[in-house]
Short mmCIF file of C-alpha atoms in Angstrom, two decimals:
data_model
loop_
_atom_site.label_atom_id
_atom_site.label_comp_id
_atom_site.label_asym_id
_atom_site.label_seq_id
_atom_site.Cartn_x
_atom_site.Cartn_y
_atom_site.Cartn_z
CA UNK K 1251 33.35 104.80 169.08
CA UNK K 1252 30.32 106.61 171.02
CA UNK K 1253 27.81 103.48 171.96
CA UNK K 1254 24.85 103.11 170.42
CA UNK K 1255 21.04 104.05 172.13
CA UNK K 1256 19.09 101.67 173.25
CA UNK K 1257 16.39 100.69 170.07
CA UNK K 1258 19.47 100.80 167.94
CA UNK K 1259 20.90 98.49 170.45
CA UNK K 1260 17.87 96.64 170.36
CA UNK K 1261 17.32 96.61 166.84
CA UNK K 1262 20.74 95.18 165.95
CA UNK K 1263 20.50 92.45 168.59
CA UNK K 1264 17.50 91.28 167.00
CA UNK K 1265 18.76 91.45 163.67
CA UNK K 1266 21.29 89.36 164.80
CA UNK K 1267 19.12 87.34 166.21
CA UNK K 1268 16.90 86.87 162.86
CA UNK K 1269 20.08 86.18 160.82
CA UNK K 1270 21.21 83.60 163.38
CA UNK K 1271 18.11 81.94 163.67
CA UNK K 1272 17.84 81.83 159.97
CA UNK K 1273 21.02 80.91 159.60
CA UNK K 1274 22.07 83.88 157.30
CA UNK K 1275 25.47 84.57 156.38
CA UNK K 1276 25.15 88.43 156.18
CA UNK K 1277 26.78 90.50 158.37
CA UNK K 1278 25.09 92.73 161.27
CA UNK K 1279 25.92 95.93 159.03
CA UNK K 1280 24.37 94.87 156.02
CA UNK K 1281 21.20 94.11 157.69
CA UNK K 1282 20.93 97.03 159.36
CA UNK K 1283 21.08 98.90 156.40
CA UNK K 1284 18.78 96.82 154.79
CA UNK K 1285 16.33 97.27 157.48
CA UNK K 1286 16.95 100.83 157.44
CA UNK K 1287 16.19 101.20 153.97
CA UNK K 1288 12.69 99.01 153.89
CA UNK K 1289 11.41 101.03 157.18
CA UNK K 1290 12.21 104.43 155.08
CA UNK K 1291 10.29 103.09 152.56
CA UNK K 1292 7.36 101.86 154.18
CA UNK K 1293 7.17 105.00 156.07
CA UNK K 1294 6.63 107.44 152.71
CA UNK K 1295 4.08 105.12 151.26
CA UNK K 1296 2.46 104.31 154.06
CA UNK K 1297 2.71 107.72 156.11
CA UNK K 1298 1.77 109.99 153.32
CA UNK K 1299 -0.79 108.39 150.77
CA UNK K 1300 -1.27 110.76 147.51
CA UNK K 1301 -4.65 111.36 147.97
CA UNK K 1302 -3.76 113.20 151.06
CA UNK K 1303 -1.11 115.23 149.09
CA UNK K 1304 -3.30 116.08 145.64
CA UNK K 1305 -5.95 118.00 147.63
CA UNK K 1306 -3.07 120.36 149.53
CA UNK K 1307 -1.45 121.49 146.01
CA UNK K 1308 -4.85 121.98 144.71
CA UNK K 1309 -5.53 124.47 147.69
CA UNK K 1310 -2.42 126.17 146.94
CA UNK K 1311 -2.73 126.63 143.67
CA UNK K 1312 -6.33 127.94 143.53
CA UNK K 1313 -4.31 130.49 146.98
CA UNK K 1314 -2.05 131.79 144.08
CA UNK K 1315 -4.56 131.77 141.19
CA UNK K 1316 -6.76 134.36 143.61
CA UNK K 1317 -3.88 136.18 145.25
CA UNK K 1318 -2.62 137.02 141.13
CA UNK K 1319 -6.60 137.98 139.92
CA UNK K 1320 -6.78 140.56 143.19
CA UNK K 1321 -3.63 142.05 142.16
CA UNK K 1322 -4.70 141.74 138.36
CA UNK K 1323 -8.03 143.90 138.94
CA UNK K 1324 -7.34 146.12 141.71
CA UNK K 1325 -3.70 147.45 140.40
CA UNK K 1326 -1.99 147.31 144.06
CA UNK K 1327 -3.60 148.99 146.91
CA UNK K 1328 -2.24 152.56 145.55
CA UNK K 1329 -4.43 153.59 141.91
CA UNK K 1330 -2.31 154.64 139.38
CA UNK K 1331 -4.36 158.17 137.21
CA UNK K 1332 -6.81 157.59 134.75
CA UNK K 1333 -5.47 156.73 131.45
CA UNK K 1334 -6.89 159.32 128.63
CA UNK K 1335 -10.03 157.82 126.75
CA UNK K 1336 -8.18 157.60 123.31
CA UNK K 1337 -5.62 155.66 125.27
CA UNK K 1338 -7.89 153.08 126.46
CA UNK K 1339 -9.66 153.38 123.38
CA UNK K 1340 -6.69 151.87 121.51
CA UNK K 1341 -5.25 149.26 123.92
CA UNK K 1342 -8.80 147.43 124.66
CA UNK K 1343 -10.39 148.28 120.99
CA UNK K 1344 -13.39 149.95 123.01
CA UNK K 1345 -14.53 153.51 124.23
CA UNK K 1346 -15.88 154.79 127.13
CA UNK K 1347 -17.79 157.94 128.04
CA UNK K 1348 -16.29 159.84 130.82
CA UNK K 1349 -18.76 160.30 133.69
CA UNK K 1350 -19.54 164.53 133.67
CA UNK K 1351 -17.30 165.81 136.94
CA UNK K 1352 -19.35 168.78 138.32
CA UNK K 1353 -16.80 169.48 140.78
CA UNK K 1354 -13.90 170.76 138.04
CA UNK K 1355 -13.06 173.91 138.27
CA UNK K 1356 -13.20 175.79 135.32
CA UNK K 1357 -9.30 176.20 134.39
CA UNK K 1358 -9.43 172.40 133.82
CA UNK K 1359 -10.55 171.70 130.20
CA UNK K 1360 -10.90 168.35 129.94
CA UNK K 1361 -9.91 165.95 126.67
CA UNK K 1362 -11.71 164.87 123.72
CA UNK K 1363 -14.55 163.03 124.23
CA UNK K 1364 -14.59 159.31 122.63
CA UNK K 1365 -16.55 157.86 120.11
CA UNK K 1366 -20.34 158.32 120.64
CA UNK K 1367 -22.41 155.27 121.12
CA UNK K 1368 -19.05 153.37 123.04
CA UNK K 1369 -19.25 150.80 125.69
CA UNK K 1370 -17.37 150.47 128.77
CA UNK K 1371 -16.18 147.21 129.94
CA UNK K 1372 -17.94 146.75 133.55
CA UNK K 1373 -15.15 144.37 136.05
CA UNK K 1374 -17.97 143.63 138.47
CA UNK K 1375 -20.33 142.56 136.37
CA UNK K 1376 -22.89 145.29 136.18
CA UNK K 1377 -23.89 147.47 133.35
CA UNK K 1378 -21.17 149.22 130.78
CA UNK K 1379 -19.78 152.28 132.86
CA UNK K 1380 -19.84 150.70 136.55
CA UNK K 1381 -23.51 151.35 137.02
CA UNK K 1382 -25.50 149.08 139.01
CA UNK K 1383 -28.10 146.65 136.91
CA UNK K 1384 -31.12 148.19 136.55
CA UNK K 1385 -30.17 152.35 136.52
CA UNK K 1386 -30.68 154.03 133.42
CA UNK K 1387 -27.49 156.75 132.25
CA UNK K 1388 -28.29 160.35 131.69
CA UNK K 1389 -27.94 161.67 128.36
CA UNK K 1390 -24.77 163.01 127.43
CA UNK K 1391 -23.49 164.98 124.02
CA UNK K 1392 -19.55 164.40 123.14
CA UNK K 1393 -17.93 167.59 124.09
CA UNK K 1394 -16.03 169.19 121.47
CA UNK K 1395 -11.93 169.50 122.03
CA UNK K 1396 -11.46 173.09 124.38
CA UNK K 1397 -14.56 173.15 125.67
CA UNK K 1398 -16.49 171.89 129.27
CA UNK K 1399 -18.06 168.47 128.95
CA UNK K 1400 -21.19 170.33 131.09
CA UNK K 1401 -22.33 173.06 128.60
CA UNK K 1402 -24.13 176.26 130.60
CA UNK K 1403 -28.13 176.08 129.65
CA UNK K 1404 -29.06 177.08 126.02
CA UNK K 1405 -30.50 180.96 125.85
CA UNK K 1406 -34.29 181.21 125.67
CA UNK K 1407 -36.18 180.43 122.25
CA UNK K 1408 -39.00 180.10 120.69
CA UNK K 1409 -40.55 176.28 120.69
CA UNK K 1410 -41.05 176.47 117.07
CA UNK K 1411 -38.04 176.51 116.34
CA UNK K 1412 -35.45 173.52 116.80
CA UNK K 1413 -32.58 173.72 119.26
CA UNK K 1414 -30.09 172.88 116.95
CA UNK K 1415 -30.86 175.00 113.88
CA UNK K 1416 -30.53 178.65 113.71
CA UNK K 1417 -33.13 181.40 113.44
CA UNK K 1418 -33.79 182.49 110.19
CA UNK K 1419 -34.63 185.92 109.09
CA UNK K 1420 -38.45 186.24 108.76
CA UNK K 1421 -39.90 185.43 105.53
CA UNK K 1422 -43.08 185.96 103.90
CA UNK K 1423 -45.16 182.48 103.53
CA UNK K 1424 -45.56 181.36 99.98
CA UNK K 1425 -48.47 181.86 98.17
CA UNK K 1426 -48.85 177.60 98.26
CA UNK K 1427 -48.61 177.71 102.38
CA UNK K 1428 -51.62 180.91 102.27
CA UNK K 1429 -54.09 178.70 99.70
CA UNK K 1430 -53.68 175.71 102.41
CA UNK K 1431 -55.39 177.63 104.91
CA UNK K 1432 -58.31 179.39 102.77
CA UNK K 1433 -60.99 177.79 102.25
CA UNK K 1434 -62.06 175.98 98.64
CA UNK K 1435 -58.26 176.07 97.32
CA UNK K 1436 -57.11 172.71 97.57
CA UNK K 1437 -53.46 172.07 99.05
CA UNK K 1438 -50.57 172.47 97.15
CA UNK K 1439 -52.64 174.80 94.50
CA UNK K 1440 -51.47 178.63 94.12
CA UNK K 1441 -54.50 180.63 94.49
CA UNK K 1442 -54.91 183.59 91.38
CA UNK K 1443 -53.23 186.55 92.03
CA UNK K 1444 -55.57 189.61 93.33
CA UNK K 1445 -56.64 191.61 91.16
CA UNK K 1446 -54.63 195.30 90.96
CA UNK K 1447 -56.03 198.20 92.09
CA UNK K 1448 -56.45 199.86 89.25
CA UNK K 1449 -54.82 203.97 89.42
CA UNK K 1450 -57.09 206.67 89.26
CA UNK K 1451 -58.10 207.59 85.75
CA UNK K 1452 -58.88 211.05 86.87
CA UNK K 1453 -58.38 213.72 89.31
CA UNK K 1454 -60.92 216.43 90.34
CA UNK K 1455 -60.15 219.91 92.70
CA UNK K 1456 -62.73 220.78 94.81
CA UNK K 1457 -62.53 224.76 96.05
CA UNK K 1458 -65.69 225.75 98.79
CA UNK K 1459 -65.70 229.95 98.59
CA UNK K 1460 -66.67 232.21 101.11
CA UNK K 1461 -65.58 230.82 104.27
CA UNK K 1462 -64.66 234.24 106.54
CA UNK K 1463 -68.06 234.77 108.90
CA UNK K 1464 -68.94 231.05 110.11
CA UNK K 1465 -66.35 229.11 112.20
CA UNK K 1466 -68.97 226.39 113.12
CA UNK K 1467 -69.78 225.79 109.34
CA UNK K 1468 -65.77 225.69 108.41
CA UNK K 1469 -65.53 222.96 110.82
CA UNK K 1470 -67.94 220.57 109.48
CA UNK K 1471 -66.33 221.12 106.12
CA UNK K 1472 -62.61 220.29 107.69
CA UNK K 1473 -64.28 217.24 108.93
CA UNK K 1474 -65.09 215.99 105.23
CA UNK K 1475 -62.38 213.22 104.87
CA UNK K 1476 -61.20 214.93 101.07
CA UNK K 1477 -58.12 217.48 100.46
CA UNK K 1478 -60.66 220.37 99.44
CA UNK K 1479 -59.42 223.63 98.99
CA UNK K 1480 -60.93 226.87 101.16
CA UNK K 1481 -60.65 229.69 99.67
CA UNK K 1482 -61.57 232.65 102.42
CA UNK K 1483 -62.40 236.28 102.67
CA UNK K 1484 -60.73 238.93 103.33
CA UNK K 1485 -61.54 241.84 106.80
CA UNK K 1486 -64.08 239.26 108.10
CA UNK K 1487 -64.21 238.27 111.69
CA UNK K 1488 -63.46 234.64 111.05
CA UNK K 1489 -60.86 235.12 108.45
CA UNK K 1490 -57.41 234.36 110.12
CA UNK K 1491 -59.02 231.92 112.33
CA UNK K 1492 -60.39 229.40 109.72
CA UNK K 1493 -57.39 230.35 107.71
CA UNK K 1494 -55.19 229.01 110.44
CA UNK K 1495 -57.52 226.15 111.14
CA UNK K 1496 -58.17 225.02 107.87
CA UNK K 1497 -53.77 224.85 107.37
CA UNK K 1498 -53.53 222.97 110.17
CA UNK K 1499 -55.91 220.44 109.16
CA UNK K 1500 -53.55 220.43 105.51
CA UNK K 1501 -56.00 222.07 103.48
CA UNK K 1502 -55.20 224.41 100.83
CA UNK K 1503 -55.85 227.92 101.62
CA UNK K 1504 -56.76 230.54 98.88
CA UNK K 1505 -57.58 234.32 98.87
CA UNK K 1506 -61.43 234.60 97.81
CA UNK K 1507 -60.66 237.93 96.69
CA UNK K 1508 -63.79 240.34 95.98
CA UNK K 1509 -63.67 242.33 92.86
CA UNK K 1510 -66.33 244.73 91.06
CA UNK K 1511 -69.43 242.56 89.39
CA UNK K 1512 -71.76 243.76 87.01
CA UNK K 1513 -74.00 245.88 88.68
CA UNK K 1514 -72.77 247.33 91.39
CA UNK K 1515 -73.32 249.19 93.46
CA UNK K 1516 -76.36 247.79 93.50
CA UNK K 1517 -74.69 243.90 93.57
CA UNK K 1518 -72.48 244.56 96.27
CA UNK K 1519 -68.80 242.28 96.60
CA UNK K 1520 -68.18 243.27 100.64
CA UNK K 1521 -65.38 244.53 102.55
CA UNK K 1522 -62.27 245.02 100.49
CA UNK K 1523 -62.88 244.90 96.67
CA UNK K 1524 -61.10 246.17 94.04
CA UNK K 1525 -63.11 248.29 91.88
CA UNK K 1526 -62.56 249.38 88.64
CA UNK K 1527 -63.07 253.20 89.45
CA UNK K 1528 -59.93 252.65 91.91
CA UNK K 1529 -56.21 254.00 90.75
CA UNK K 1530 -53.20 251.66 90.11
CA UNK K 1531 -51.98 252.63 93.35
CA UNK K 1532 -54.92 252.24 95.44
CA UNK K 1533 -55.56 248.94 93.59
CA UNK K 1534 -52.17 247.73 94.94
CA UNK K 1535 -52.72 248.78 98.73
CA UNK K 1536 -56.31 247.24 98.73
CA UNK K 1537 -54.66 244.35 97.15
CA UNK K 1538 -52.04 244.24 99.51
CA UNK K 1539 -53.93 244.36 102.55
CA UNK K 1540 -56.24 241.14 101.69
CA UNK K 1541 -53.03 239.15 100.99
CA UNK K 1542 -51.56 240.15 104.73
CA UNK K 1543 -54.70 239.41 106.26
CA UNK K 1544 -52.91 235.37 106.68
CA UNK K 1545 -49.87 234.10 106.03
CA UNK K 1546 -51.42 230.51 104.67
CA UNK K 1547 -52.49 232.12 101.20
CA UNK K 1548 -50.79 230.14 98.58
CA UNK K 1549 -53.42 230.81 95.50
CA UNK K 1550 -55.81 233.63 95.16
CA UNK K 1551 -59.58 233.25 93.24
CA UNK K 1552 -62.36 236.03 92.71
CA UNK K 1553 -65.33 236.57 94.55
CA UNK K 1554 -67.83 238.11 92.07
CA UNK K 1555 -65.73 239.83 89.47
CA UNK K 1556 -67.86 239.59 86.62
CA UNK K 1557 -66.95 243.35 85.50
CA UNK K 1558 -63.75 243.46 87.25
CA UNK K 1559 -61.84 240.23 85.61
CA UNK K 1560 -63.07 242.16 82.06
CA UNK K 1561 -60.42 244.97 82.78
CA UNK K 1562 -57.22 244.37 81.52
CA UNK K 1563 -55.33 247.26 83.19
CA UNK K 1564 -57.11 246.44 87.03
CA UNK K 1565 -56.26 242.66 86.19
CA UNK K 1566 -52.36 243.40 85.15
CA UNK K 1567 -51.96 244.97 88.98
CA UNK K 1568 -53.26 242.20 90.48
CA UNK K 1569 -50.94 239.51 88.45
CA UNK K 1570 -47.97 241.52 89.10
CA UNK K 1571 -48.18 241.41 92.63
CA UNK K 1572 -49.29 237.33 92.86
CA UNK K 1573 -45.91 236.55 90.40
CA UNK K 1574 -44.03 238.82 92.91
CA UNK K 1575 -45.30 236.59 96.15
CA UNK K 1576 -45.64 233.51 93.74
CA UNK K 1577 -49.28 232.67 94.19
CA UNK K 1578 -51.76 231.03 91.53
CA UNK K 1579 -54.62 232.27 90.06
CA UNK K 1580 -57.75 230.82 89.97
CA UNK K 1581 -60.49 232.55 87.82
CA UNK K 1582 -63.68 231.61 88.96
CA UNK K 1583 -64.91 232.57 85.18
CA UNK K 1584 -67.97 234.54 86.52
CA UNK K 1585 -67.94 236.06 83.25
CA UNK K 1586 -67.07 234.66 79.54
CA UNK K 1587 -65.23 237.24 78.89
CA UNK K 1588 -62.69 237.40 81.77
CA UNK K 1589 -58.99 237.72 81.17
CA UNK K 1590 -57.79 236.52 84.66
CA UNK K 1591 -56.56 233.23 82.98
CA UNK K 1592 -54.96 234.58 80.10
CA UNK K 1593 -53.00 237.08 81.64
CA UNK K 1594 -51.78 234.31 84.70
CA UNK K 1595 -50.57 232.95 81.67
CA UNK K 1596 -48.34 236.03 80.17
CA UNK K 1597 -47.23 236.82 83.73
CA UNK K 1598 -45.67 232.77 83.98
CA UNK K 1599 -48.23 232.22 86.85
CA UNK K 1600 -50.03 229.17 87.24
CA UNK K 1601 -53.54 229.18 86.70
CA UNK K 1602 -56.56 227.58 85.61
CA UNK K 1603 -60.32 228.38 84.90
CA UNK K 1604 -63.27 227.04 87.23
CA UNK K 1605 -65.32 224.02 85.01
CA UNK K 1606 -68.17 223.08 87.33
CA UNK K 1607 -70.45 225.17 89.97
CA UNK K 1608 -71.80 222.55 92.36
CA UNK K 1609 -74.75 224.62 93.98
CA UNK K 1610 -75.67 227.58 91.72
CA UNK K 1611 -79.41 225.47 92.65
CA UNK K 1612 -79.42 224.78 96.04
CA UNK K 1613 -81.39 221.56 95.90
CA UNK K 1614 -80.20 218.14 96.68
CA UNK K 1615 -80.88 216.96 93.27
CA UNK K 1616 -79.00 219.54 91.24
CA UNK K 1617 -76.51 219.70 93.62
CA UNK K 1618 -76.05 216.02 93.10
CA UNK K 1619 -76.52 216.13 89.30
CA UNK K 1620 -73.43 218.45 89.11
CA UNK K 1621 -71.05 216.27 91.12
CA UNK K 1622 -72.28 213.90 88.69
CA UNK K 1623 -71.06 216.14 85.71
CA UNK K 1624 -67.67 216.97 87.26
CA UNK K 1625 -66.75 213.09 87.71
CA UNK K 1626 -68.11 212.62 83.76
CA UNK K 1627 -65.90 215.70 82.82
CA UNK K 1628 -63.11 214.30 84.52
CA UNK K 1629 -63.11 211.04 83.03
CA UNK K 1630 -63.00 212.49 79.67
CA UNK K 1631 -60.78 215.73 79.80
CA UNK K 1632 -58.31 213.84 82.77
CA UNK K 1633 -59.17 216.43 84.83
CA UNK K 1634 -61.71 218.97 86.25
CA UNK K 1635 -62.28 221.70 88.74
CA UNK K 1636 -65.47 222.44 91.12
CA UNK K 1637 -66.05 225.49 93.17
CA UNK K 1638 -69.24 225.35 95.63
CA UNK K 1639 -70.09 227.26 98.78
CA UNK K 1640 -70.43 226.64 102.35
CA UNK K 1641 -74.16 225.50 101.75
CA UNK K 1642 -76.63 222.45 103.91
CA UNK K 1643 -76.56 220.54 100.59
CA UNK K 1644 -73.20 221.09 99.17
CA UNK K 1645 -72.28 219.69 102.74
CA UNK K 1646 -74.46 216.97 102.25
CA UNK K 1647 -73.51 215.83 98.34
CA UNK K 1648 -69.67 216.54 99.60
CA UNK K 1649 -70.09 213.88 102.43
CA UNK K 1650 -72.46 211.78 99.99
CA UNK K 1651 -69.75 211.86 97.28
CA UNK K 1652 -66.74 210.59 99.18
CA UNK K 1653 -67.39 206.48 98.41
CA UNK K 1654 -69.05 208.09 95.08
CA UNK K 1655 -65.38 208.91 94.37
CA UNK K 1656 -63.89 205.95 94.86
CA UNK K 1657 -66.63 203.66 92.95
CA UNK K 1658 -65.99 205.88 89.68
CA UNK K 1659 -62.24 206.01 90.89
CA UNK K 1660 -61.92 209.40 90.27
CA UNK K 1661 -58.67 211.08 92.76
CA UNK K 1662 -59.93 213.82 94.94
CA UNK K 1663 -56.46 216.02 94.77
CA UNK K 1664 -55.64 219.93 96.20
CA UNK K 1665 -56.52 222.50 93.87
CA UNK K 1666 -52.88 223.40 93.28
CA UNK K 1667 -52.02 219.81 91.93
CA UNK K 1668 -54.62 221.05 88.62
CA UNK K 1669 -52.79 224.26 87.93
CA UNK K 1670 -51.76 224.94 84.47
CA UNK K 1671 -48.42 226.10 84.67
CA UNK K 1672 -46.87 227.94 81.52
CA UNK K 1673 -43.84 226.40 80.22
CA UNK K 1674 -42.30 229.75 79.83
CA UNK K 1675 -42.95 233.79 80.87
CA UNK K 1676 -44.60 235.03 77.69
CA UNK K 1677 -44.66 238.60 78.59
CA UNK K 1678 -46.59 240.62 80.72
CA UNK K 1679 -45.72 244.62 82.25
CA UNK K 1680 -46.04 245.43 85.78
#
């Protein structure tokens, strides 16, 4: 057996020693284990008190409480992707709004949006969303599924009108929206309706003769705001010229054609009249000729006539060639006892007989007392026709009587609207 070191040595011997002097009975291996056994003892309490040992598992624990909250929050150094929203939505019972990416490219179209008005759970203690305390978040509008959460800029509109309505077709503002703006309605009351314009309770023709030798006087007549009718002579130097003016200016044009008056030779009708004394043939060429001097005749009246328009046979030539061209007569009734209108009547042509002279007195006053009778004669037969003549004061009572007119509200209208037109061709022989 291997001998023992020296302290063991040492240590036995004076256990020995103890028992002997003591006078034990135990043997020298029973005391050393004894021994052994109190100095392993007294070592652990003594060596390593628990309030040494308490604070070193407290440290260690609190190690392995921090090491498991980094790995908790930060999810391992590598990030797994993004969960969708209506993922997270569902596991944490919250919603977030995704930050808008600007970098995307436009292939990527992102998911639905969450829940408006949804909070995001901040881990570092900041505001919802991971923004630092203190920043305010831009507005943002839930993108619908499909489309880019950053919509392009709305087009240009008006800034009375909202955004988010659409236009609406124009409308006319009510009747209560007007009274709010006029004065002495009070809101929210519908003001009366105008009052109508009442129509025209009667129409007059007014026909100016003898236009053929002045072009300055035709002009201030064209410049009389009213549809009169110029009726023009024929083979004078003037005559196609105001003719052509006077249609251009969209007044009626008329053949003033002359014809044999009482009296003549000594009362004489000018260039061009039909006489009596004249055969059916020569009638028809003089007749002719007036008519081609213009191409704007639509209606033909006499100029004189008074023993002319008395003649039945003359008369008959002269309404057989107007129904040919289809041209109206218009007897001037220089005569009672003409038989122009009659016989416009046989041939089916329409016609009518003259009711007023405006200037057989060429004075203001009577000039202006007969416009007064035509707008009296007008109001009581419907409707009445004028002729006057390219006179100072027939200018004057023409201009005068334009508002006149209107006052009495009597219509202006072309000659042509106040023909008589026969319902049917009574007879008549070429």
């Amino acid at each position: 057996m291997p001998s023992r070191s020296g302290p063991a040595r040492r240590g036995a011997s004076k256990g020995r020693g103890v028992s002997s002097r003591k006078g034990g009975g135990r043997s020298p291996r029973k005391t050393l284990r004894s021994a052994g056994k109190a100095t392993r003892g007294k070592s652990f309490s003594a060596g390593m008190p628990r309030s040494r040992f308490l604070p070193l598992l407290t440290v260690w624990f609190l190690a392995v409480l921090a090491l498991a909250s980094l790995l908790y929050w930060n999810g391992g150094t590598e990030k797994p992707p993004p969960k969708p929203a209506a993922n997270k939505a569902t596991s944490t019972g919250q919603s977030s709004v995704p930050k808008p990416r600007m970098a995307d490219p436009p292939a990527k179209q992102p998911e639905a949006g969450p829940v408006a008005g949804s909070r995001t759970p901040s881990p570092k203690g900041g505001e919802p969303g991971g923004k630092e305390p203190g920043t305010r978040e831009p507005a943002r509008t839930t993108a619908p599924a499909g489309k880019p959460l950053i919509e392009p800029p709305p087009p240009f509109h008006s800034r009375d009108i909202p955004i988010d309505q659409p236009k609406e077709p124009a409308r006319k503002p009510d009747s209560i929206t007007l009274s709010a703006l006029r004065p002495g309605v009070p809101p929210g009351t519908a003001p009366p309706p105008p009052s109508p314009v009442p129509a025209p309770v009667a129409k007059v023709a007014i026909v100016i003769d003898d236009f053929g030798q002045n072009l300055e006087v035709a002009k201030k007549f064209l410049s009389i705001p009213l549809p009169l009718s110029f009726a023009i002579l024929p083979n004078q130097r003037h005559t196609a010229e105001i003719a052509e003016l006077a249609h251009a200016h969209h007044r009626e044009v008329l053949l003033h054609l002359p014809m044999e008056p009482q009296g003549y030779p000594k009362m004489d009708p000018g260039s061009g009249a039909l006489l009596t004394s004249m055969s059916r043939g020569r009638l028809r060429r003089t007749l002719l000729a007036a008519l081609d001097s213009t191409p704007y005749f639509i209606g033909v009246n006499n100029h004189m006539g008074s023993k002319f328009t008395e003649n039945t046979p003359s008369m008959r030539v002269v309404m057989s060639e107007l129904r040919h061209r289809k041209l109206f007569f218009l007897d001037s009734a220089t005569t009672g006892d003409s038989v122009g209108f009659a016989l416009a009547r046989e041939y089916g042509i329409p016609a009518r007989k003259r009711d007023i002279f405006l200037d057989h007195t060429l004075t203001d006053e009577a000039v202006q007392s007969q416009v007064d009778q035509l707008i009296r004669k007008a109001k009581i037969e419907g409707t009445a026709l004028a002729i006057g003549h390219p006179h100072e004061v027939t200018l004057k009572a023409l201009i005068e009587g334009v508002d006149r007119f209107k006052e009495e509200n009597v219509a202006v209208v072309p000659s042509s609207e106040l023909m008589i037109v026969p319902s049917r061709r009574v007879g008549g022989r070429d």
